Short mmCIF file of C-alpha atoms in Angstrom, two decimals:
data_model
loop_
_atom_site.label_atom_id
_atom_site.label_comp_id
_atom_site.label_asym_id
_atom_site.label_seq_id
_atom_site.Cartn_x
_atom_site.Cartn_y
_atom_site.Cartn_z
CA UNK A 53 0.00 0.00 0.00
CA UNK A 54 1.44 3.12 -0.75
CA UNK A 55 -0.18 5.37 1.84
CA UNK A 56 -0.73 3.11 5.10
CA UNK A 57 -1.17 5.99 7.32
CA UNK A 58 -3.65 7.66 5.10
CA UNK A 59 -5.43 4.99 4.29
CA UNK A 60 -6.16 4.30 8.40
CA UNK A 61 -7.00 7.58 8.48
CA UNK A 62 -9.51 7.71 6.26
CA UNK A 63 -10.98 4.82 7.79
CA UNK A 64 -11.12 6.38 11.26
CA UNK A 65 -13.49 8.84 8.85
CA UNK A 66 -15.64 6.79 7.41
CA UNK A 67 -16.36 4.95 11.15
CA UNK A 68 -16.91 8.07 12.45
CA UNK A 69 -19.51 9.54 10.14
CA UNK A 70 -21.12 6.23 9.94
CA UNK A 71 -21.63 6.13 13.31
CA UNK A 72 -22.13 9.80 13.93
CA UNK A 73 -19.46 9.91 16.32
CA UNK A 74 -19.64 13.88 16.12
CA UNK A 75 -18.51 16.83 18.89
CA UNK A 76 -17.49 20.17 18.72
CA UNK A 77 -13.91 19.33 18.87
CA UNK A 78 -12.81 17.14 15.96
CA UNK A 79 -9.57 14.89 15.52
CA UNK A 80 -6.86 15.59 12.54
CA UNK A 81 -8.32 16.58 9.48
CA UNK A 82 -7.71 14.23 6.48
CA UNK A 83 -7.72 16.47 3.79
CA UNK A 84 -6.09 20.32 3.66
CA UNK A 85 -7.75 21.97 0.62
CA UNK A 86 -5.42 24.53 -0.67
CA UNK A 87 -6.72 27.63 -2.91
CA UNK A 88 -2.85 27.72 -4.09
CA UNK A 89 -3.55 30.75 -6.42
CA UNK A 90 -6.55 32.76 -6.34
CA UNK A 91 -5.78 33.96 -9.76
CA UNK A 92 -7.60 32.30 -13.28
CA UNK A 93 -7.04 32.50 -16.47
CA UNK A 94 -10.69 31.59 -17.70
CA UNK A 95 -14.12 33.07 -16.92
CA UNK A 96 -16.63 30.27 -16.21
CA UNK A 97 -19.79 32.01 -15.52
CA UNK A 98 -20.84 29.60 -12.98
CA UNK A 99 -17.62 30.00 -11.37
CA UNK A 100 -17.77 29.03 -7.40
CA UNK A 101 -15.05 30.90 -6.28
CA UNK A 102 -15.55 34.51 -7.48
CA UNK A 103 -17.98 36.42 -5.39
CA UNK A 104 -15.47 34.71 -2.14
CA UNK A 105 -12.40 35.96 -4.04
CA UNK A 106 -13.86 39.42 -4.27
CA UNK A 107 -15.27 39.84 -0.62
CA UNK A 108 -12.19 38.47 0.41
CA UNK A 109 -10.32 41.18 -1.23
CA UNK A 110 -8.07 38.46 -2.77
CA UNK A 111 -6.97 40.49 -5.63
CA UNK A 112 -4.08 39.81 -7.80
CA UNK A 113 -1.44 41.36 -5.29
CA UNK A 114 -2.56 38.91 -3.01
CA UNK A 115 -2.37 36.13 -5.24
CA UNK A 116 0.31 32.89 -5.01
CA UNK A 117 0.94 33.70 -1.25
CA UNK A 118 1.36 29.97 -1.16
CA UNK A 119 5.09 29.60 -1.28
CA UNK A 120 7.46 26.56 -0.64
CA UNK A 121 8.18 28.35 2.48
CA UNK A 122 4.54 28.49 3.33
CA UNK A 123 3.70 24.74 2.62
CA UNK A 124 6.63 23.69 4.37
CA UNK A 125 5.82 25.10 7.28
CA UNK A 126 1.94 23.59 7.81
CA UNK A 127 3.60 20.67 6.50
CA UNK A 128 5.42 21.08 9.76
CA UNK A 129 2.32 21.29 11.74
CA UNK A 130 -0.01 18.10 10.25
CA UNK A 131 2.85 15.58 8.91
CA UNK A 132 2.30 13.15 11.96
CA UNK A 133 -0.77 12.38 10.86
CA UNK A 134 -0.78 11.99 7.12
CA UNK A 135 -3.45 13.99 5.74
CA UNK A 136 -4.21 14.38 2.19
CA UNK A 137 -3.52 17.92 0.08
CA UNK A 138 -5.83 19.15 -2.78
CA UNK A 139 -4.94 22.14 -4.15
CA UNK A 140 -7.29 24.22 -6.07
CA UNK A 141 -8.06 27.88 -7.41
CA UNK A 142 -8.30 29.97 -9.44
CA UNK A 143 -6.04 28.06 -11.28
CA UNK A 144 -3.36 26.07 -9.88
CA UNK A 145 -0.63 26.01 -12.67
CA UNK A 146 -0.64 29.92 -12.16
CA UNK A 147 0.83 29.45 -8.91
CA UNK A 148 4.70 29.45 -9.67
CA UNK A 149 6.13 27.17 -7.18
CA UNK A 150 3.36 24.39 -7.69
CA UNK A 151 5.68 21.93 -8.97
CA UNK A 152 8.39 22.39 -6.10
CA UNK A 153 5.31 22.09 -3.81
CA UNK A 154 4.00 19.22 -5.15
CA UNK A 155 7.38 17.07 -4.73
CA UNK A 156 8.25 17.91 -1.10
CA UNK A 157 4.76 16.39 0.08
CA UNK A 158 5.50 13.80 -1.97
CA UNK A 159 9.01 13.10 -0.33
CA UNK A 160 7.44 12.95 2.90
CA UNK A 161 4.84 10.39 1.82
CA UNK A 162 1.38 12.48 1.79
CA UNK A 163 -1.22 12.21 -1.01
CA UNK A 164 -1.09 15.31 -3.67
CA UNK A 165 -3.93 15.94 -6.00
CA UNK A 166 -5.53 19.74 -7.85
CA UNK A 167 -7.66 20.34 -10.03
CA UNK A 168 -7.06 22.08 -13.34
CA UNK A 169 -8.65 23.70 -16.35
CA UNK A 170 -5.93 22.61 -18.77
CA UNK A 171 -4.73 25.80 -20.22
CA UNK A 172 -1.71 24.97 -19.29
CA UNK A 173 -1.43 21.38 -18.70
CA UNK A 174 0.66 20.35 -22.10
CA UNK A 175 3.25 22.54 -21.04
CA UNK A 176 2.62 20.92 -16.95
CA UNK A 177 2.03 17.40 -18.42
CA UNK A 178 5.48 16.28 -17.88
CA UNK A 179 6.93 18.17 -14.43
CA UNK A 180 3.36 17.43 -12.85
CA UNK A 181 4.12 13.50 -13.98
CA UNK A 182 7.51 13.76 -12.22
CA UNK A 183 6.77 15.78 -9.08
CA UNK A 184 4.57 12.76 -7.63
CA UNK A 185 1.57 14.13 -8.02
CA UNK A 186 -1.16 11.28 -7.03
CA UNK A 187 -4.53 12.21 -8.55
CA UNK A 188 -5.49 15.32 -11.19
CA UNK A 189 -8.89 16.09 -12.48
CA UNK A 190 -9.32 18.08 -15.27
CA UNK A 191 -12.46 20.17 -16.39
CA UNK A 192 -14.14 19.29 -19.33
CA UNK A 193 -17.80 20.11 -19.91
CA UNK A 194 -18.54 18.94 -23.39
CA UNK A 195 -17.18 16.15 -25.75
CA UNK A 196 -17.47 20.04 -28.85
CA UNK A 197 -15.30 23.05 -28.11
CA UNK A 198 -18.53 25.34 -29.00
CA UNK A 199 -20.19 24.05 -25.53
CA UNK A 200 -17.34 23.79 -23.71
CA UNK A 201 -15.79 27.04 -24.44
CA UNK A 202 -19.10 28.51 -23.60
CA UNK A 203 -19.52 27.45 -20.49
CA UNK A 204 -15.39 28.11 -19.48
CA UNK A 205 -15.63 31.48 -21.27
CA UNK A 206 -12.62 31.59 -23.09
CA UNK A 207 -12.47 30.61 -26.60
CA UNK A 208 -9.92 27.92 -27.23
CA UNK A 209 -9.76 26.30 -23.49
CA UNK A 210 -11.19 23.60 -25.21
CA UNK A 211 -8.13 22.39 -27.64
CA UNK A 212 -5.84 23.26 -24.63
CA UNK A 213 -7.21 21.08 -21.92
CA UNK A 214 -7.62 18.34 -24.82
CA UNK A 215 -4.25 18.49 -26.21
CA UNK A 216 -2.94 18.80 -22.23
CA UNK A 217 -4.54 15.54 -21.72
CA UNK A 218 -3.03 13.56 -24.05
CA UNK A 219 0.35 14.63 -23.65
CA UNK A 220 -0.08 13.30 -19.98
CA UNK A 221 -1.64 10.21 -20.75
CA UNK A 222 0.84 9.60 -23.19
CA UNK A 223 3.67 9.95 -20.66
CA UNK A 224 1.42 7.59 -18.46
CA UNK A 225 1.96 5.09 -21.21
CA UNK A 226 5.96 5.10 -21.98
CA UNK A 227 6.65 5.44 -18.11
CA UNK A 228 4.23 2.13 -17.41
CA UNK A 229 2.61 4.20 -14.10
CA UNK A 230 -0.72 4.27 -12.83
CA UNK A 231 0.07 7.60 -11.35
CA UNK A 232 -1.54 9.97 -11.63
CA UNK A 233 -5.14 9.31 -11.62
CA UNK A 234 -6.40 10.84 -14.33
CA UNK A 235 -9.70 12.23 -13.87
CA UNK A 236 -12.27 14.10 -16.16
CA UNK A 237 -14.74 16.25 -14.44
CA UNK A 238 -17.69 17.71 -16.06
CA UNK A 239 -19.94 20.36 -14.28
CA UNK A 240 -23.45 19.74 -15.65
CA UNK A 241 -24.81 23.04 -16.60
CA UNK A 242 -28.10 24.32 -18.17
CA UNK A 243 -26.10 24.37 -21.77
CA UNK A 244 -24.57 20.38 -22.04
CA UNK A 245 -27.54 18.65 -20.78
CA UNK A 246 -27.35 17.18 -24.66
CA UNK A 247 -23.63 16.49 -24.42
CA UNK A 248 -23.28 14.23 -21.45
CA UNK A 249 -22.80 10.82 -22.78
CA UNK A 250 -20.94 12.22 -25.70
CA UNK A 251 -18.27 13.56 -22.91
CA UNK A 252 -18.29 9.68 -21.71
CA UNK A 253 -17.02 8.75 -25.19
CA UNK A 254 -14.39 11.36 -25.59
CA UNK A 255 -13.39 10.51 -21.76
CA UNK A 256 -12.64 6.63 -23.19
CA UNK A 257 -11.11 8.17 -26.67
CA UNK A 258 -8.40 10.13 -24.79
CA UNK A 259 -7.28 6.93 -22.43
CA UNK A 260 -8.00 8.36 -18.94
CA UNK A 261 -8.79 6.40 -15.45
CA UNK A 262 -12.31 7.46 -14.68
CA UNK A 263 -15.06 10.30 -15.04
CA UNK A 264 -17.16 12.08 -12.82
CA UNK A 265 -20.01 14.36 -13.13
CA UNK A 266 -20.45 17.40 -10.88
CA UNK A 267 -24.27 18.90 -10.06
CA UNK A 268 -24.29 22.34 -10.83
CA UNK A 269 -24.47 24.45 -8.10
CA UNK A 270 -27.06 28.10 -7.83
CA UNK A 271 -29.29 29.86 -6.28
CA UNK A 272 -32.39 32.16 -6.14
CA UNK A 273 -33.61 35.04 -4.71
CA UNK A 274 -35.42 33.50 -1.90
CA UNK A 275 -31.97 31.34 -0.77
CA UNK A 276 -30.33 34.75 -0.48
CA UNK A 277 -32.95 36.51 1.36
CA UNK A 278 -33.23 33.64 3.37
CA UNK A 279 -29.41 33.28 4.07
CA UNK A 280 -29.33 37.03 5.09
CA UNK A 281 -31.75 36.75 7.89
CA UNK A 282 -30.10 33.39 9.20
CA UNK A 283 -26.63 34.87 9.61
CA UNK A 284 -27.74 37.84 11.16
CA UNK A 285 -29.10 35.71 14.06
CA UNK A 286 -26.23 33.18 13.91
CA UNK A 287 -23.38 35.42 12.99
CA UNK A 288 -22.44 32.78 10.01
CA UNK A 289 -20.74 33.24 7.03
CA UNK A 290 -22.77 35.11 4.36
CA UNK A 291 -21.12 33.68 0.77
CA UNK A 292 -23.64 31.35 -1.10
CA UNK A 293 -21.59 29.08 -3.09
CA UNK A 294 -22.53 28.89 -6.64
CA UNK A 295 -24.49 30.76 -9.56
CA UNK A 296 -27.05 32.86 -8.64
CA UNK A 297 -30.55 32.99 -10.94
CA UNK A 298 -33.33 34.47 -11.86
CA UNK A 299 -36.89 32.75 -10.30
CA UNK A 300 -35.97 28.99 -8.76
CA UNK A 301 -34.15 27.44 -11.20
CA UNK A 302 -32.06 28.01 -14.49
CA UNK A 303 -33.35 24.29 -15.78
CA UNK A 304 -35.98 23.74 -17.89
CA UNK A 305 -37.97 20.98 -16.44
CA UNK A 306 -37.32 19.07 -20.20
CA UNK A 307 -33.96 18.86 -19.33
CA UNK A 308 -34.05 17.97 -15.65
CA UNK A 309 -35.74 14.81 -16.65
CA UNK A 310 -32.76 14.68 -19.22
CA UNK A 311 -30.51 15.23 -16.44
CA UNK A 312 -32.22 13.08 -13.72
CA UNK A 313 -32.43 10.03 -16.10
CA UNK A 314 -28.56 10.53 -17.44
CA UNK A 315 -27.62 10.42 -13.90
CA UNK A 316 -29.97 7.07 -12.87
CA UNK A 317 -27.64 5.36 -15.69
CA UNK A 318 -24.31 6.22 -14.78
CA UNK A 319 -23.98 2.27 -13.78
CA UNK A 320 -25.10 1.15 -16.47
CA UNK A 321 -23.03 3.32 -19.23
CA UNK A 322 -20.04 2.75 -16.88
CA UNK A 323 -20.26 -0.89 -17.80
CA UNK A 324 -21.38 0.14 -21.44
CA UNK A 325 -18.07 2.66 -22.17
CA UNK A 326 -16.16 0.26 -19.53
CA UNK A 327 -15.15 3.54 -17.51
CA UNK A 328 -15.86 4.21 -13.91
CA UNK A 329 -18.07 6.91 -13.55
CA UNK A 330 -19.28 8.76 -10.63
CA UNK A 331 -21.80 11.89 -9.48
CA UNK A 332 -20.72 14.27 -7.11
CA UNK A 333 -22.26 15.71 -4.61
CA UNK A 334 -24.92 12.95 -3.96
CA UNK A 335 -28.49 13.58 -3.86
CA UNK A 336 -31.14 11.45 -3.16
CA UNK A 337 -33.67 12.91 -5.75
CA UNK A 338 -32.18 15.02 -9.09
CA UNK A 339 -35.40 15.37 -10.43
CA UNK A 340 -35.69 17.55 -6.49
CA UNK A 341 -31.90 19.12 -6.91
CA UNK A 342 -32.42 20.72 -10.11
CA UNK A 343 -36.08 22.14 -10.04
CA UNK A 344 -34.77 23.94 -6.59
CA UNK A 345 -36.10 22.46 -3.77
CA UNK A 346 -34.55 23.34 -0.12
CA UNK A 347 -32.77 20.04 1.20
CA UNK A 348 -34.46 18.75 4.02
CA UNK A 349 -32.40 19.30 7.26
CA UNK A 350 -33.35 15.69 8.81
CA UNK A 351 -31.52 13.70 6.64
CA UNK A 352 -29.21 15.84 4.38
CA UNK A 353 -25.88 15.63 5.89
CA UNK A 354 -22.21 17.18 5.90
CA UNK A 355 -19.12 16.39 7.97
CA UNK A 356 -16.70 19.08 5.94
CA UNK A 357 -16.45 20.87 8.79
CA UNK A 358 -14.64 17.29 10.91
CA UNK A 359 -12.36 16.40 8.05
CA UNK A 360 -11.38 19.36 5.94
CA UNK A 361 -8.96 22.50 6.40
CA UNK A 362 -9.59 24.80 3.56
CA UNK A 363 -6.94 27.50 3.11
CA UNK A 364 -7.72 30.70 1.13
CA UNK A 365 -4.90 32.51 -0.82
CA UNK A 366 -4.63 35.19 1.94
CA UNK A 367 -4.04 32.45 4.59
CA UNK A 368 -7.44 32.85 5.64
CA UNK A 369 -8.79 29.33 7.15
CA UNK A 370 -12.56 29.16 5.88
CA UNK A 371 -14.75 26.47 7.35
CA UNK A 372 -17.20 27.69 4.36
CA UNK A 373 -19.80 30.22 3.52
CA UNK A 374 -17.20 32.53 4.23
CA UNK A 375 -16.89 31.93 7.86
CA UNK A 376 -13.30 31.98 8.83
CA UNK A 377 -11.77 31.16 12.38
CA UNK A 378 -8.48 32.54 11.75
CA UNK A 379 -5.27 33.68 9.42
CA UNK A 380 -2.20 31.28 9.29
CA UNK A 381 -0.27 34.46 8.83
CA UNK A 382 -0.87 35.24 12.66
CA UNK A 383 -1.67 31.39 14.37
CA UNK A 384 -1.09 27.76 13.65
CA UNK A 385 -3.02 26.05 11.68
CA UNK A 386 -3.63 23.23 14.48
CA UNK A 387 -4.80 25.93 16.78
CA UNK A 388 -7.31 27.40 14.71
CA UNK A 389 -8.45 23.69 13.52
CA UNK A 390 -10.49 23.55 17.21
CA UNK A 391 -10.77 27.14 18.07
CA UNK A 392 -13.58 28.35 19.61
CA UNK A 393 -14.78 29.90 16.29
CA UNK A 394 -14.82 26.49 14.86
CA UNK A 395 -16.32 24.52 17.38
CA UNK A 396 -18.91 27.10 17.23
CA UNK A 397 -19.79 26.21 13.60
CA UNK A 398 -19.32 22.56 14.49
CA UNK A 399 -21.71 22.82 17.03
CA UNK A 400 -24.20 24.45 14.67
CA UNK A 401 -24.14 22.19 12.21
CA UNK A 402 -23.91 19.07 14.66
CA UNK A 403 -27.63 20.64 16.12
CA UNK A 404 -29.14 22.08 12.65
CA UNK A 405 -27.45 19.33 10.00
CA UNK A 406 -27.66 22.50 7.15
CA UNK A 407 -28.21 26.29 7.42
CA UNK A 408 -29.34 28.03 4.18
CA UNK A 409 -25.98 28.59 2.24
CA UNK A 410 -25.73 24.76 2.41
CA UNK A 411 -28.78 25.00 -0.41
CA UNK A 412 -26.46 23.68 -3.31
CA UNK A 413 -23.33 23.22 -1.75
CA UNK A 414 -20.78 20.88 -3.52
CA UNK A 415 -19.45 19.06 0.16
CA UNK A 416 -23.68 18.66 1.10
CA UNK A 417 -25.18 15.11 0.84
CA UNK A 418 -28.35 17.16 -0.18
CA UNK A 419 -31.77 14.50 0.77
CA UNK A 420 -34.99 15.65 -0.48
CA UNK A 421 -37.18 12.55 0.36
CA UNK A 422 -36.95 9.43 2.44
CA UNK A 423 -38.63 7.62 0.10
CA UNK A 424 -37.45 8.03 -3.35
CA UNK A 425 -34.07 6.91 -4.18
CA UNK A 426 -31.49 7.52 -6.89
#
């Protein structure tokens, strides 16, 4: 096994959410999310980070604080217990010591992944291969450049992220590794509902390890409102993740049955395009998810908060919603993980299960019914 530690980690996770083995103070966190640059190079309209990036005033000059200095020293703080790193964005391969990063987790035997739009991957393909990196999904919305480039918002992100694929598949191939994981991710959107399977195909075409399909997250004038009034009682965060919209829904109800039977057959055309395939995050009910409905707080469920440090790019620590306990700049990391800012939040969601910027959340198990199942 390559990571033993991790792997008992995660395990301890699993037990304990199973169980519901939940206080206000949590053990190690498994996975440190890293917003490595907070700069991007496309303009994907239903972008999750941008409204944060602007109330955070996380402007260019604050962009790429994440130095090898910086890593090293939370590295420092959590490498006795092995958790995982993700780093994310903006865009990751803006961030000019990624690669340097990258390897000295690896050296000291932690799990790397990020995420990436591709721009830049051809010319990454080959230093992200040798830096160690573990697992990399890439974003690809449509098997046609017209769709995808519409819903990335830069013409010719397309061709990039395609041709960036390859090259690191084909390095894959002539080094005989399994490493990295190659993963496409598409975010289904109101403008690919008819490209879906077609991005199945092209996923099997280019040679990569798996596919996974990621509910597209908004929200309405009535979430907002809604939000507003809760964090003025509960002093939350006030950031709604996701796209906001006009009336309930952006989906026509046409293609949320499109959507809701696509996703029903994932097992099936996994076994069909012999590809593993996956949805992410689960719902009980698409056909519920997509016409707008407010998750039920009795069953819908999320344990973020117990497993996951997520690091802005001003060193911010952000639970989520834009609730932050605390800057690494001025305190360690492992003291702000069970602050008394945090365990407040903890505590609130251990009692309430979701408060209204959960709505579409990508980290919510989102349950609409006890009855119907997916």
């Amino acid at each position: 096994m390559k990571y033993p530690k991790t792997a008992l980690r995660l395990l301890h996770g699993a037990f304990v959410d199973k169980f519901k083995l939940h206080g206000t103070i949590a053990s190690a966190p498994n996975l440190i999310v890293i917003n490595i640059s907070e700069k991007c190079n496309l303009r994907c309209p239903m972008c999750l980070i941008w409204e944060s990036r602007n109330k955070f005033g996380q402007i260019e000059e604050r962009d790429s604080v994440f130095k090898l200095e910086d890593i090293k020293n939370i590295v420092k703080q959590v490498e006795f217990f092995k958790p995982m790193f993700y780093f994310v964005g903006g865009e990751p391969t803006l961030n000019p010591d990624l690669i340097k990063i990258i390897k000295y987790i690896h050296k000291r035997g932690m799990i790397t992944s990020l995420t990436t739009n591709g721009w830049l991957l051809s010319l990454f393909a080959k230093p992200l291969f040798d830096s160690g990196l573990d697992f990399i999904s890439i974003s690809i919305d449509a098997a046609t450049a017209k769709i995808h480039d519409k819903n990335r918002g830069v013409s010719g992100s397309f061709d990039r992220a395609i041709e960036g694929i390859r090259r690191l598949v084909e390095i894959k191939k002539q080094n005989k590794s399994i490493f990295p994981n190659i993963k496409l991710n598409t975010v289904i959107t109101p403008w690919n509902v008819d490209e879906l399977e077609n991005t199945i195909i092209l996923a099997k075409s280019l040679g990569v390890d798996e596919m996974s399909f990621e509910n597209f997250s908004f929200y309405g004038r009535k979430v907002l409102d809604r939000n507003n009034k809760y964090v003025a009682i509960k002093n939350t965060g006030n950031i709604i993740m996701g796209m906001q919209v006009e009336g309930i829904t952006p989906f026509e109800e046409n293609s949320i049955k499109k959507i809701a039977s696509f996703l029903k057959s994932l097992p099936e055309l996994s076994k069909k395009h012999d590809l593993a395939l996956s949805n992410i995050p689960h719902t009980n009910n698409y056909e519920a998810f997509y016409r707008g409905e407010f998750p039920l707080s009795t069953c819908s469920k999320c344990y973020n908060p117990w497993h996951t440090i997520t690091l802005r790019g001003s060193g911010d620590l952000e639970v989520c919603q834009g609730y932050v306990v605390g800057n690494i700049k001025e305190n360690k990391l492992m003291d702000l993980w069970n602050n008394k800012k945090y365990c407040y939040f903890r505590d609130i969601i251990k009692k309430e299960h979701i408060t209204p910027a959960c709505y579409r959340c990508c980290n919510l198990n989102s349950c609409f019914t006890k009855t119907r199942k997916n």
